[in-house]
């Protein structure tokens, strides 16, 4: 059984946030049930996606910095 998830944000329509949009677009299986635990799972999922997105950007920035500076020493 699928459950589509909609999150209200202040972002303008058509603005893509990244990996979160993929998850929201496909929806998630309703395996968590309803109640406080479901909210906790959603928050954890959001935090993990946010951290993954930030980590990816940090890695890309580090690689670009290495290319710009070249080999040190």
mmCIF file of C-alpha atoms in Angstrom, residues 1-71:
data_model
loop_
_atom_site.group_PDB
_atom_site.id
_atom_site.type_symbol
_atom_site.label_atom_id
_atom_site.label_comp_id
_atom_site.label_asym_id
_atom_site.label_seq_id
_atom_site.Cartn_x
_atom_site.Cartn_y
_atom_site.Cartn_z
ATOM 1 C CA UNK A 1 0.000 0.000 0.000
ATOM 2 C CA UNK A 2 1.472 3.326 -1.071
ATOM 3 C CA UNK A 3 1.130 6.570 0.773
ATOM 4 C CA UNK A 4 2.016 9.789 -0.988
ATOM 5 C CA UNK A 5 3.697 12.330 1.249
ATOM 6 C CA UNK A 6 3.265 16.045 0.824
ATOM 7 C CA UNK A 7 5.368 18.552 2.712
ATOM 8 C CA UNK A 8 4.441 22.215 2.884
ATOM 9 C CA UNK A 9 7.427 24.492 2.388
ATOM 10 C CA UNK A 10 8.064 28.150 1.712
ATOM 11 C CA UNK A 11 9.798 27.265 -1.541
ATOM 12 C CA UNK A 12 8.252 28.631 -4.760
ATOM 13 C CA UNK A 13 6.418 26.207 -6.993
ATOM 14 C CA UNK A 14 8.695 24.326 -9.376
ATOM 15 C CA UNK A 15 11.753 24.725 -7.150
ATOM 16 C CA UNK A 16 13.634 21.440 -6.807
ATOM 17 C CA UNK A 17 15.445 20.760 -3.562
ATOM 18 C CA UNK A 18 17.336 17.674 -4.649
ATOM 19 C CA UNK A 19 17.145 14.066 -3.399
ATOM 20 C CA UNK A 20 14.162 14.855 -1.177
ATOM 21 C CA UNK A 21 12.037 15.517 -4.263
ATOM 22 C CA UNK A 22 12.699 12.025 -5.574
ATOM 23 C CA UNK A 23 11.501 10.461 -2.339
ATOM 24 C CA UNK A 24 8.442 12.698 -2.175
ATOM 25 C CA UNK A 25 7.598 12.098 -5.826
ATOM 26 C CA UNK A 26 7.666 8.324 -5.544
ATOM 27 C CA UNK A 27 6.051 8.230 -2.130
ATOM 28 C CA UNK A 28 6.972 5.773 0.580
ATOM 29 C CA UNK A 29 5.407 2.472 1.547
ATOM 30 C CA UNK A 30 3.141 2.865 4.545
ATOM 31 C CA UNK A 31 5.042 0.467 6.784
ATOM 32 C CA UNK A 32 5.439 2.772 9.762
ATOM 33 C CA UNK A 33 1.783 3.036 10.670
ATOM 34 C CA UNK A 34 0.391 6.158 12.258
ATOM 35 C CA UNK A 35 1.321 7.916 15.441
ATOM 36 C CA UNK A 36 4.329 9.590 17.038
ATOM 37 C CA UNK A 37 6.722 6.964 15.689
ATOM 38 C CA UNK A 38 5.785 7.830 12.111
ATOM 39 C CA UNK A 39 6.693 11.470 12.684
ATOM 40 C CA UNK A 40 10.012 10.431 14.217
ATOM 41 C CA UNK A 41 10.792 8.228 11.207
ATOM 42 C CA UNK A 42 9.987 11.066 8.811
ATOM 43 C CA UNK A 43 12.211 13.468 10.730
ATOM 44 C CA UNK A 44 15.069 10.962 10.751
ATOM 45 C CA UNK A 45 14.658 10.356 7.028
ATOM 46 C CA UNK A 46 14.707 14.095 6.361
ATOM 47 C CA UNK A 47 17.820 14.588 8.483
ATOM 48 C CA UNK A 48 19.624 11.710 6.755
ATOM 49 C CA UNK A 49 18.762 13.085 3.302
ATOM 50 C CA UNK A 50 19.884 16.566 4.345
ATOM 51 C CA UNK A 51 23.184 15.264 5.723
ATOM 52 C CA UNK A 52 23.774 13.182 2.586
ATOM 53 C CA UNK A 53 23.131 16.219 0.405
ATOM 54 C CA UNK A 54 25.488 18.414 2.462
ATOM 55 C CA UNK A 55 28.177 15.731 2.521
ATOM 56 C CA UNK A 56 27.997 15.360 -1.252
ATOM 57 C CA UNK A 57 28.445 19.099 -1.719
ATOM 58 C CA UNK A 58 31.414 19.128 0.659
ATOM 59 C CA UNK A 59 33.108 16.328 -1.292
ATOM 60 C CA UNK A 60 32.532 18.129 -4.600
ATOM 61 C CA UNK A 61 33.901 21.384 -3.134
ATOM 62 C CA UNK A 62 36.961 19.548 -1.778
ATOM 63 C CA UNK A 63 37.688 17.913 -5.139
ATOM 64 C CA UNK A 64 37.363 21.248 -6.947
ATOM 65 C CA UNK A 65 39.672 22.861 -4.412
ATOM 66 C CA UNK A 66 42.264 20.127 -4.964
ATOM 67 C CA UNK A 67 42.048 20.627 -8.739
ATOM 68 C CA UNK A 68 42.469 24.384 -8.385
ATOM 69 C CA UNK A 69 45.372 24.262 -5.919
ATOM 70 C CA UNK A 70 47.072 21.306 -7.526
ATOM 71 C CA UNK A 71 49.387 18.927 -5.646
#
